[in-house]
mmCIF file of C-alpha atoms in Angstrom:
data_model
loop_
_atom_site.group_PDB
_atom_site.id
_atom_site.type_symbol
_atom_site.label_atom_id
_atom_site.label_comp_id
_atom_site.label_asym_id
_atom_site.label_seq_id
_atom_site.Cartn_x
_atom_site.Cartn_y
_atom_site.Cartn_z
ATOM 1 C CA UNK A 201 -16.403 29.664 57.542
ATOM 2 C CA UNK A 202 -17.113 32.221 60.188
ATOM 3 C CA UNK A 203 -14.702 30.555 62.629
ATOM 4 C CA UNK A 204 -11.911 30.626 59.957
ATOM 5 C CA UNK A 205 -12.761 34.208 59.083
ATOM 6 C CA UNK A 206 -12.348 35.281 62.686
ATOM 7 C CA UNK A 207 -9.184 33.299 63.222
ATOM 8 C CA UNK A 208 -7.630 35.067 60.154
ATOM 9 C CA UNK A 209 -9.021 38.459 61.232
ATOM 10 C CA UNK A 210 -7.510 38.103 64.736
ATOM 11 C CA UNK A 211 -4.173 37.097 63.339
ATOM 12 C CA UNK A 212 -4.300 40.113 61.050
ATOM 13 C CA UNK A 213 -5.339 42.964 63.253
ATOM 14 C CA UNK A 214 -4.199 41.392 66.600
ATOM 15 C CA UNK A 215 -6.814 43.032 68.741
ATOM 16 C CA UNK A 216 -7.321 41.620 72.278
ATOM 17 C CA UNK A 217 -11.118 42.331 71.983
ATOM 18 C CA UNK A 218 -11.405 39.733 69.268
ATOM 19 C CA UNK A 219 -10.367 36.827 71.517
ATOM 20 C CA UNK A 220 -13.822 36.078 72.921
ATOM 21 C CA UNK A 221 -15.261 36.270 69.450
ATOM 22 C CA UNK A 222 -12.735 33.844 68.128
ATOM 23 C CA UNK A 223 -13.420 31.562 70.999
ATOM 24 C CA UNK A 224 -17.166 31.858 70.427
ATOM 25 C CA UNK A 225 -17.014 30.898 66.821
ATOM 26 C CA UNK A 226 -14.607 27.994 67.439
ATOM 27 C CA UNK A 227 -16.902 26.796 70.146
ATOM 28 C CA UNK A 228 -19.852 26.998 67.826
ATOM 29 C CA UNK A 229 -17.862 25.099 65.205
ATOM 30 C CA UNK A 230 -17.172 22.383 67.843
ATOM 31 C CA UNK A 231 -20.914 22.166 68.708
ATOM 32 C CA UNK A 232 -21.694 21.764 64.948
ATOM 33 C CA UNK A 233 -19.097 18.921 64.864
ATOM 34 C CA UNK A 234 -20.811 17.302 67.775
ATOM 35 C CA UNK A 235 -24.185 17.527 65.952
ATOM 36 C CA UNK A 236 -22.797 16.064 62.782
ATOM 37 C CA UNK A 237 -21.100 13.308 64.772
ATOM 38 C CA UNK A 238 -24.482 12.417 66.370
ATOM 39 C CA UNK A 239 -26.462 12.197 63.118
ATOM 40 C CA UNK A 240 -23.855 10.255 61.114
ATOM 41 C CA UNK A 241 -22.320 8.094 63.839
ATOM 42 C CA UNK A 242 -25.435 7.145 65.820
ATOM 43 C CA UNK A 243 -23.343 6.509 69.011
ATOM 44 C CA UNK A 244 -24.145 4.164 71.881
ATOM 45 C CA UNK A 245 -25.522 5.369 75.074
ATOM 46 C CA UNK A 246 -22.199 6.040 76.859
ATOM 47 C CA UNK A 247 -20.760 7.854 73.824
ATOM 48 C CA UNK A 248 -24.064 9.730 73.346
ATOM 49 C CA UNK A 249 -23.730 11.203 76.812
ATOM 50 C CA UNK A 250 -20.310 12.461 75.917
ATOM 51 C CA UNK A 251 -21.464 13.900 72.569
ATOM 52 C CA UNK A 252 -24.484 15.618 74.236
ATOM 53 C CA UNK A 253 -22.128 17.079 76.878
ATOM 54 C CA UNK A 254 -19.837 18.437 74.153
ATOM 55 C CA UNK A 255 -22.726 19.962 72.331
ATOM 56 C CA UNK A 256 -24.388 21.643 75.283
ATOM 57 C CA UNK A 257 -21.069 22.898 76.646
ATOM 58 C CA UNK A 258 -19.761 24.342 73.366
ATOM 59 C CA UNK A 259 -22.989 25.741 72.177
ATOM 60 C CA UNK A 260 -23.645 27.483 75.477
ATOM 61 C CA UNK A 261 -20.134 28.727 75.709
ATOM 62 C CA UNK A 262 -20.374 30.111 72.109
ATOM 63 C CA UNK A 263 -23.313 32.330 73.002
ATOM 64 C CA UNK A 264 -21.972 33.352 76.254
ATOM 65 C CA UNK A 265 -18.696 34.465 74.669
ATOM 66 C CA UNK A 266 -20.513 36.410 71.907
ATOM 67 C CA UNK A 267 -22.206 38.433 74.589
ATOM 68 C CA UNK A 268 -19.084 38.821 76.632
ATOM 69 C CA UNK A 269 -17.271 39.898 73.441
ATOM 70 C CA UNK A 270 -19.840 42.483 72.752
ATOM 71 C CA UNK A 271 -19.575 43.926 76.264
ATOM 72 C CA UNK A 272 -15.758 44.117 75.937
ATOM 73 C CA UNK A 273 -16.038 45.810 72.667
ATOM 74 C CA UNK A 274 -18.161 48.610 74.202
ATOM 75 C CA UNK A 275 -15.690 48.879 77.134
ATOM 76 C CA UNK A 276 -12.544 49.177 75.097
ATOM 77 C CA UNK A 277 -11.205 45.659 75.840
ATOM 78 C CA UNK A 278 -11.280 43.241 78.745
ATOM 79 C CA UNK A 279 -11.552 44.532 82.207
ATOM 80 C CA UNK A 280 -11.089 42.666 85.558
ATOM 81 C CA UNK A 281 -14.842 42.272 85.844
ATOM 82 C CA UNK A 282 -15.254 40.751 82.356
ATOM 83 C CA UNK A 283 -12.262 38.446 82.826
ATOM 84 C CA UNK A 284 -13.818 37.220 86.094
ATOM 85 C CA UNK A 285 -17.191 36.841 84.295
ATOM 86 C CA UNK A 286 -15.557 34.732 81.707
ATOM 87 C CA UNK A 287 -14.281 32.232 84.292
ATOM 88 C CA UNK A 288 -17.634 32.175 86.047
ATOM 89 C CA UNK A 289 -19.467 31.541 82.838
ATOM 90 C CA UNK A 290 -17.015 28.815 81.736
ATOM 91 C CA UNK A 291 -17.707 26.961 84.992
ATOM 92 C CA UNK A 292 -21.529 27.581 84.513
ATOM 93 C CA UNK A 293 -21.299 26.242 80.880
ATOM 94 C CA UNK A 294 -19.371 23.136 82.171
ATOM 95 C CA UNK A 295 -22.002 22.507 84.886
ATOM 96 C CA UNK A 296 -24.848 23.071 82.472
ATOM 97 C CA UNK A 297 -23.339 20.673 79.941
ATOM 98 C CA UNK A 298 -22.840 17.978 82.499
ATOM 99 C CA UNK A 299 -26.479 18.219 83.809
ATOM 100 C CA UNK A 300 -28.185 18.734 80.544
ATOM 101 C CA UNK A 301 -26.247 15.728 78.921
ATOM 102 C CA UNK A 302 -28.139 13.457 81.388
ATOM 103 C CA UNK A 303 -31.581 15.236 81.581
ATOM 104 C CA UNK A 304 -32.157 16.314 78.045
ATOM 105 C CA UNK A 305 -32.353 13.036 76.027
ATOM 106 C CA UNK A 306 -34.733 13.731 73.209
ATOM 107 C CA UNK A 307 -34.229 16.099 70.178
ATOM 108 C CA UNK A 308 -37.268 18.073 70.974
ATOM 109 C CA UNK A 309 -36.332 18.615 74.604
ATOM 110 C CA UNK A 310 -32.776 19.523 73.585
ATOM 111 C CA UNK A 311 -34.161 21.984 70.997
ATOM 112 C CA UNK A 312 -36.501 23.680 73.482
ATOM 113 C CA UNK A 313 -33.960 24.176 76.241
ATOM 114 C CA UNK A 314 -30.986 25.096 74.113
ATOM 115 C CA UNK A 315 -32.952 27.397 71.865
ATOM 116 C CA UNK A 316 -34.507 29.252 74.748
ATOM 117 C CA UNK A 317 -31.025 29.611 76.407
ATOM 118 C CA UNK A 318 -29.605 30.990 73.209
ATOM 119 C CA UNK A 319 -32.590 33.423 72.896
ATOM 120 C CA UNK A 320 -32.064 34.748 76.375
ATOM 121 C CA UNK A 321 -28.247 35.131 76.290
ATOM 122 C CA UNK A 322 -28.174 36.717 72.802
ATOM 123 C CA UNK A 323 -31.162 38.844 73.793
ATOM 124 C CA UNK A 324 -28.897 40.388 76.516
ATOM 125 C CA UNK A 325 -26.310 40.959 73.843
ATOM 126 C CA UNK A 326 -28.974 42.566 71.689
ATOM 127 C CA UNK A 327 -29.888 45.062 74.603
ATOM 128 C CA UNK A 328 -26.165 45.912 75.001
ATOM 129 C CA UNK A 329 -25.657 46.532 71.360
ATOM 130 C CA UNK A 330 -28.894 48.649 71.038
ATOM 131 C CA UNK A 331 -27.823 50.768 73.944
ATOM 132 C CA UNK A 332 -24.545 51.430 72.254
ATOM 133 C CA UNK A 333 -26.123 52.131 68.923
ATOM 134 C CA UNK A 334 -24.150 49.311 67.239
ATOM 135 C CA UNK A 335 -26.662 48.884 64.361
ATOM 136 C CA UNK A 336 -25.530 45.779 62.581
ATOM 137 C CA UNK A 337 -24.452 44.010 65.789
ATOM 138 C CA UNK A 338 -27.776 44.789 67.379
ATOM 139 C CA UNK A 339 -29.550 43.563 64.251
ATOM 140 C CA UNK A 340 -27.645 40.257 64.277
ATOM 141 C CA UNK A 341 -28.162 39.557 67.946
ATOM 142 C CA UNK A 342 -31.756 40.502 67.796
ATOM 143 C CA UNK A 343 -32.405 38.371 64.747
ATOM 144 C CA UNK A 344 -30.698 35.348 66.218
ATOM 145 C CA UNK A 345 -32.481 35.782 69.540
ATOM 146 C CA UNK A 346 -35.831 35.874 67.824
ATOM 147 C CA UNK A 347 -34.985 32.744 65.828
ATOM 148 C CA UNK A 348 -34.095 31.132 69.123
ATOM 149 C CA UNK A 349 -37.546 31.983 70.512
ATOM 150 C CA UNK A 350 -39.197 30.574 67.291
ATOM 151 C CA UNK A 351 -37.016 27.403 67.454
ATOM 152 C CA UNK A 352 -37.962 26.898 71.131
ATOM 153 C CA UNK A 353 -41.615 27.199 70.377
ATOM 154 C CA UNK A 354 -41.420 24.956 67.214
ATOM 155 C CA UNK A 355 -39.510 22.160 69.264
ATOM 156 C CA UNK A 356 -42.043 22.595 72.044
ATOM 157 C CA UNK A 357 -44.842 21.748 69.797
ATOM 158 C CA UNK A 358 -43.078 18.329 69.288
ATOM 159 C CA UNK A 359 -43.431 17.685 73.044
ATOM 160 C CA UNK A 360 -47.227 17.638 72.859
ATOM 161 C CA UNK A 361 -49.017 14.189 73.103
ATOM 162 C CA UNK A 362 -50.194 14.539 69.454
ATOM 163 C CA UNK A 363 -46.621 15.519 68.207
ATOM 164 C CA UNK A 364 -47.053 13.352 65.154
ATOM 165 C CA UNK A 365 -49.783 15.633 63.937
ATOM 166 C CA UNK A 366 -47.548 18.730 64.135
ATOM 167 C CA UNK A 367 -48.012 21.365 61.449
ATOM 168 C CA UNK A 368 -46.203 20.692 58.240
ATOM 169 C CA UNK A 369 -44.908 24.367 58.377
ATOM 170 C CA UNK A 370 -43.387 23.715 61.711
ATOM 171 C CA UNK A 371 -41.665 20.645 60.331
ATOM 172 C CA UNK A 372 -40.327 22.577 57.380
ATOM 173 C CA UNK A 373 -39.086 25.355 59.766
ATOM 174 C CA UNK A 374 -37.226 22.828 61.981
ATOM 175 C CA UNK A 375 -35.601 21.164 58.957
ATOM 176 C CA UNK A 376 -34.472 24.573 57.661
ATOM 177 C CA UNK A 377 -33.720 26.659 60.789
ATOM 178 C CA UNK A 378 -30.088 26.024 60.812
ATOM 179 C CA UNK A 379 -29.848 27.877 57.520
ATOM 180 C CA UNK A 380 -31.681 30.789 59.084
ATOM 181 C CA UNK A 381 -29.319 30.655 62.113
ATOM 182 C CA UNK A 382 -26.296 30.775 59.790
ATOM 183 C CA UNK A 383 -27.647 33.846 58.036
ATOM 184 C CA UNK A 384 -28.197 35.601 61.377
ATOM 185 C CA UNK A 385 -24.746 34.601 62.544
ATOM 186 C CA UNK A 386 -23.216 36.168 59.514
ATOM 187 C CA UNK A 387 -25.084 39.389 60.380
ATOM 188 C CA UNK A 388 -23.501 39.115 63.914
ATOM 189 C CA UNK A 389 -20.113 38.599 62.262
ATOM 190 C CA UNK A 390 -20.619 41.625 60.045
ATOM 191 C CA UNK A 391 -21.680 43.662 63.158
ATOM 192 C CA UNK A 392 -18.539 42.515 64.927
ATOM 193 C CA UNK A 393 -16.318 43.750 62.025
ATOM 194 C CA UNK A 394 -18.103 47.052 61.800
ATOM 195 C CA UNK A 395 -17.853 47.566 65.570
ATOM 196 C CA UNK A 396 -14.175 46.702 65.479
ATOM 197 C CA UNK A 397 -13.767 49.281 62.642
ATOM 198 C CA UNK A 398 -15.600 51.942 64.872
ATOM 199 C CA UNK A 399 -13.288 51.187 67.812
ATOM 200 C CA UNK A 400 -10.167 51.502 65.681
ATOM 201 C CA UNK A 401 -11.499 54.661 64.024
ATOM 202 C CA UNK A 402 -12.218 56.196 67.387
ATOM 203 C CA UNK A 403 -8.713 55.218 68.654
ATOM 204 C CA UNK A 404 -7.153 56.709 65.495
ATOM 205 C CA UNK A 405 -9.017 59.924 65.907
ATOM 206 C CA UNK A 406 -8.032 60.087 69.581
ATOM 207 C CA UNK A 407 -4.464 59.482 68.681
ATOM 208 C CA UNK A 408 -4.502 62.114 65.931
ATOM 209 C CA UNK A 409 -5.983 64.588 68.343
ATOM 210 C CA UNK A 410 -3.283 63.668 70.866
ATOM 211 C CA UNK A 411 -0.571 64.065 68.135
ATOM 212 C CA UNK A 412 -1.963 67.445 67.130
ATOM 213 C CA UNK A 413 -1.927 68.605 70.762
ATOM 214 C CA UNK A 414 1.523 67.269 71.162
ATOM 215 C CA UNK A 415 2.625 69.064 68.048
ATOM 216 C CA UNK A 416 1.118 72.344 69.231
ATOM 217 C CA UNK A 417 2.892 71.974 72.592
ATOM 218 C CA UNK A 418 6.178 71.262 70.814
ATOM 219 C CA UNK A 419 5.644 74.189 68.489
ATOM 220 C CA UNK A 420 5.028 76.410 71.491
ATOM 221 C CA UNK A 421 8.251 75.174 73.157
ATOM 222 C CA UNK A 422 10.190 75.694 69.874
ATOM 223 C CA UNK A 423 8.716 79.229 69.435
ATOM 224 C CA UNK A 424 8.934 80.498 72.986
ATOM 225 C CA UNK A 425 11.750 81.193 75.339
ATOM 226 C CA UNK A 426 11.596 78.741 78.288
ATOM 227 C CA UNK A 427 12.876 81.263 80.829
ATOM 228 C CA UNK A 428 10.748 84.339 80.151
ATOM 229 C CA UNK A 429 7.801 82.766 78.191
ATOM 230 C CA UNK A 430 8.206 85.419 75.519
ATOM 231 C CA UNK A 431 8.360 84.393 71.771
ATOM 232 C CA UNK A 432 11.916 83.739 70.772
ATOM 233 C CA UNK A 433 14.043 85.078 67.915
ATOM 234 C CA UNK A 434 12.925 82.326 65.572
ATOM 235 C CA UNK A 435 9.501 83.760 65.380
ATOM 236 C CA UNK A 436 10.513 87.353 64.752
ATOM 237 C CA UNK A 437 10.716 87.302 60.920
ATOM 238 C CA UNK A 438 7.231 86.013 60.607
ATOM 239 C CA UNK A 439 5.908 88.609 62.951
ATOM 240 C CA UNK A 440 7.692 91.343 61.030
ATOM 241 C CA UNK A 441 6.285 89.973 57.790
ATOM 242 C CA UNK A 442 2.769 90.436 59.304
ATOM 243 C CA UNK A 443 3.439 94.105 59.740
ATOM 244 C CA UNK A 444 4.661 94.377 56.085
ATOM 245 C CA UNK A 445 1.641 96.194 54.835
ATOM 246 C CA UNK A 446 0.582 98.159 57.961
ATOM 247 C CA UNK A 447 3.979 99.350 59.338
ATOM 248 C CA UNK A 448 5.102 99.267 63.035
ATOM 249 C CA UNK A 449 7.528 100.674 65.497
ATOM 250 C CA UNK A 450 10.356 98.423 66.517
ATOM 251 C CA UNK A 451 11.929 98.676 69.916
ATOM 252 C CA UNK A 452 15.206 96.990 70.671
ATOM 253 C CA UNK A 453 15.953 96.672 74.385
ATOM 254 C CA UNK A 454 19.286 95.598 76.134
ATOM 255 C CA UNK A 455 19.804 95.452 79.931
ATOM 256 C CA UNK A 456 22.666 97.620 81.189
ATOM 257 C CA UNK A 457 25.526 96.091 82.979
ATOM 258 C CA UNK A 458 23.938 92.525 82.888
ATOM 259 C CA UNK A 459 27.342 90.841 82.815
ATOM 260 C CA UNK A 460 28.228 92.543 86.088
ATOM 261 C CA UNK A 461 24.961 91.216 87.605
ATOM 262 C CA UNK A 462 25.813 87.737 86.597
ATOM 263 C CA UNK A 463 29.407 88.040 87.890
ATOM 264 C CA UNK A 464 28.381 89.714 91.212
ATOM 265 C CA UNK A 465 25.187 87.923 92.017
ATOM 266 C CA UNK A 466 25.345 84.651 90.031
ATOM 267 C CA UNK A 467 23.545 83.471 87.056
ATOM 268 C CA UNK A 468 20.369 82.471 88.956
ATOM 269 C CA UNK A 469 19.916 86.073 90.006
ATOM 270 C CA UNK A 470 20.695 87.081 86.479
ATOM 271 C CA UNK A 471 17.911 84.868 85.214
ATOM 272 C CA UNK A 472 15.496 86.333 87.792
ATOM 273 C CA UNK A 473 16.350 89.794 86.372
ATOM 274 C CA UNK A 474 15.543 88.608 82.814
ATOM 275 C CA UNK A 475 12.174 87.213 84.083
ATOM 276 C CA UNK A 476 11.529 90.496 85.964
ATOM 277 C CA UNK A 477 12.204 92.518 82.768
ATOM 278 C CA UNK A 478 10.010 90.224 80.631
ATOM 279 C CA UNK A 479 7.140 90.485 83.119
ATOM 280 C CA UNK A 480 7.496 94.323 83.071
ATOM 281 C CA UNK A 481 7.369 94.260 79.252
ATOM 282 C CA UNK A 482 4.193 92.247 79.420
ATOM 283 C CA UNK A 483 2.601 94.569 81.989
ATOM 284 C CA UNK A 484 3.595 97.699 80.079
ATOM 285 C CA UNK A 485 2.912 96.681 76.564
ATOM 286 C CA UNK A 486 0.184 94.102 77.163
ATOM 287 C CA UNK A 487 -1.299 91.892 74.582
ATOM 288 C CA UNK A 488 -1.734 94.486 71.808
ATOM 289 C CA UNK A 489 1.949 94.435 71.000
ATOM 290 C CA UNK A 490 4.381 91.626 70.097
ATOM 291 C CA UNK A 491 7.100 90.725 72.605
ATOM 292 C CA UNK A 492 10.275 88.731 71.948
ATOM 293 C CA UNK A 493 13.409 87.643 73.757
ATOM 294 C CA UNK A 494 15.937 88.277 71.027
ATOM 295 C CA UNK A 495 18.771 86.537 72.815
ATOM 296 C CA UNK A 496 20.866 86.882 76.069
ATOM 297 C CA UNK A 497 19.693 90.114 77.697
ATOM 298 C CA UNK A 498 18.229 91.595 74.472
ATOM 299 C CA UNK A 499 14.596 91.939 73.811
ATOM 300 C CA UNK A 500 12.433 93.257 70.901
ATOM 301 C CA UNK A 501 8.947 94.708 70.871
ATOM 302 C CA UNK A 502 6.912 95.439 67.827
ATOM 303 C CA UNK A 503 4.534 98.304 68.564
ATOM 304 C CA UNK A 504 1.431 99.460 66.689
ATOM 305 C CA UNK A 505 1.758 103.200 66.558
ATOM 306 C CA UNK A 506 3.965 105.468 68.793
ATOM 307 C CA UNK A 507 6.009 103.854 71.507
ATOM 308 C CA UNK A 508 7.494 106.771 73.484
ATOM 309 C CA UNK A 509 5.018 106.933 76.263
ATOM 310 C CA UNK A 510 5.171 103.200 76.868
ATOM 311 C CA UNK A 511 8.844 103.334 77.056
ATOM 312 C CA UNK A 512 8.757 106.011 79.679
ATOM 313 C CA UNK A 513 6.237 103.993 81.614
ATOM 314 C CA UNK A 514 8.693 101.137 81.608
ATOM 315 C CA UNK A 515 11.573 103.279 82.784
ATOM 316 C CA UNK A 516 9.324 104.709 85.605
ATOM 317 C CA UNK A 517 8.458 101.125 86.643
ATOM 318 C CA UNK A 518 12.135 100.201 87.247
ATOM 319 C CA UNK A 519 12.946 103.653 88.830
ATOM 320 C CA UNK A 520 10.203 102.996 91.430
ATOM 321 C CA UNK A 521 11.109 99.378 91.954
ATOM 322 C CA UNK A 522 12.947 98.615 95.101
ATOM 323 C CA UNK A 523 14.220 95.098 94.247
ATOM 324 C CA UNK A 524 17.913 94.349 94.088
ATOM 325 C CA UNK A 525 19.752 94.302 91.826
ATOM 326 C CA UNK A 526 18.392 97.326 90.097
ATOM 327 C CA UNK A 527 17.490 96.920 86.421
ATOM 328 C CA UNK A 528 18.458 99.619 83.861
ATOM 329 C CA UNK A 529 18.158 99.257 80.169
ATOM 330 C CA UNK A 530 18.930 100.963 76.906
ATOM 331 C CA UNK A 531 16.431 101.024 74.001
ATOM 332 C CA UNK A 532 16.709 101.771 70.325
ATOM 333 C CA UNK A 533 13.733 102.663 68.144
ATOM 334 C CA UNK A 534 13.096 102.504 64.414
ATOM 335 C CA UNK A 535 10.025 102.734 62.249
ATOM 336 C CA UNK A 536 9.081 99.936 59.853
ATOM 337 C CA UNK A 537 7.231 101.709 57.031
ATOM 338 C CA UNK A 538 4.453 99.953 55.208
ATOM 339 C CA UNK A 539 6.008 97.582 52.696
ATOM 340 C CA UNK A 540 9.413 98.491 54.126
ATOM 341 C CA UNK A 541 12.375 96.103 54.743
ATOM 342 C CA UNK A 542 11.909 94.450 58.169
ATOM 343 C CA UNK A 543 15.639 93.463 58.390
ATOM 344 C CA UNK A 544 16.709 97.027 57.799
ATOM 345 C CA UNK A 545 14.230 98.413 60.363
ATOM 346 C CA UNK A 546 15.458 95.784 62.933
ATOM 347 C CA UNK A 547 19.092 96.594 62.344
ATOM 348 C CA UNK A 548 18.379 100.261 62.693
ATOM 349 C CA UNK A 549 16.661 99.660 66.049
ATOM 350 C CA UNK A 550 19.647 97.674 67.175
ATOM 351 C CA UNK A 551 22.107 100.377 66.120
ATOM 352 C CA UNK A 552 20.015 103.009 67.859
ATOM 353 C CA UNK A 553 20.050 100.959 71.062
ATOM 354 C CA UNK A 554 23.858 100.580 70.913
ATOM 355 C CA UNK A 555 24.162 104.441 70.385
ATOM 356 C CA UNK A 556 22.193 105.027 73.513
ATOM 357 C CA UNK A 557 24.134 102.444 75.408
ATOM 358 C CA UNK A 558 27.499 103.995 74.244
ATOM 359 C CA UNK A 559 26.145 107.544 75.178
ATOM 360 C CA UNK A 560 25.213 106.307 78.718
ATOM 361 C CA UNK A 561 28.679 104.796 79.132
ATOM 362 C CA UNK A 562 30.383 108.034 77.932
ATOM 363 C CA UNK A 563 28.308 110.054 80.388
ATOM 364 C CA UNK A 564 29.192 107.831 83.261
ATOM 365 C CA UNK A 565 32.892 108.120 82.480
ATOM 366 C CA UNK A 566 32.639 111.874 82.347
ATOM 367 C CA UNK A 567 30.857 111.896 85.658
ATOM 368 C CA UNK A 568 33.592 109.624 87.139
#
């Protein structure tokens, strides 16, 4: 039943970590088949060696794969070292099965050696599970390992010269221990399923965290201008809505003669001018105010309080700057009153900027 359960489980969830477990329970089923064949068929000597080999090999392979499966669960799947260990242990199980099939010829001797081997291997699995705090898996391995010790001791008592006088309790235990073993193996199976659930849950949590991080990165890309790093026009309505109850000063900037810069120096230099202007905005207005690239060579700043002194600092910065081409700008200002209309305030700042821009153009024509 456990073997069928794990075959169905592996086909349902298709996790590579389940392969050793499926192999282990199929091998255990094969060992049980060898045992049933021995008791019901009573084979001849040659056939008996083959059946003993099958039992030793499959039973040993089962416990080895259970421990390897636990190790791979705790290391997020098979690794090069665990795959190499599988091959080595397969050869070891084959060699052990071959030797034991000739040397272990009585039921008592088989019980002692095989039970002791099971106790040691599953004891290692129990240590691994305990260190990883895999409660049910640790309980199953520990219980099955302790049963192995008890079974080895019980079978060992049958090797004594007065074995016929063995305790009735020991006889009852040996007759019923396979039932105890099955119960412990179901606990191991339960532990495997719960450990698989923990692994899947951890992966889902990690995937969810990665998706949230990716979403934040994409949102940042959507909400920010890739050239200047400032927030873009898309985020401006929400920022203005935040100032709905407190009010704010809106500044609308436009670079003067930017088309001529692009035509004379090329668009890469024009892009550098935009980045220089954005950097100057950040340095002047800092983190206390909201900065946006509105589009093209237009920028918007939402200022808490008065903005005149900051604008003059920005002009002074570019007056003192000795980089070429020189950057000049026009700016329009409007006040967004508490609970005022953000769109109206933004439009007024835009219109004020264009009035300043036209005024500058008129003064230049008069001077010419």
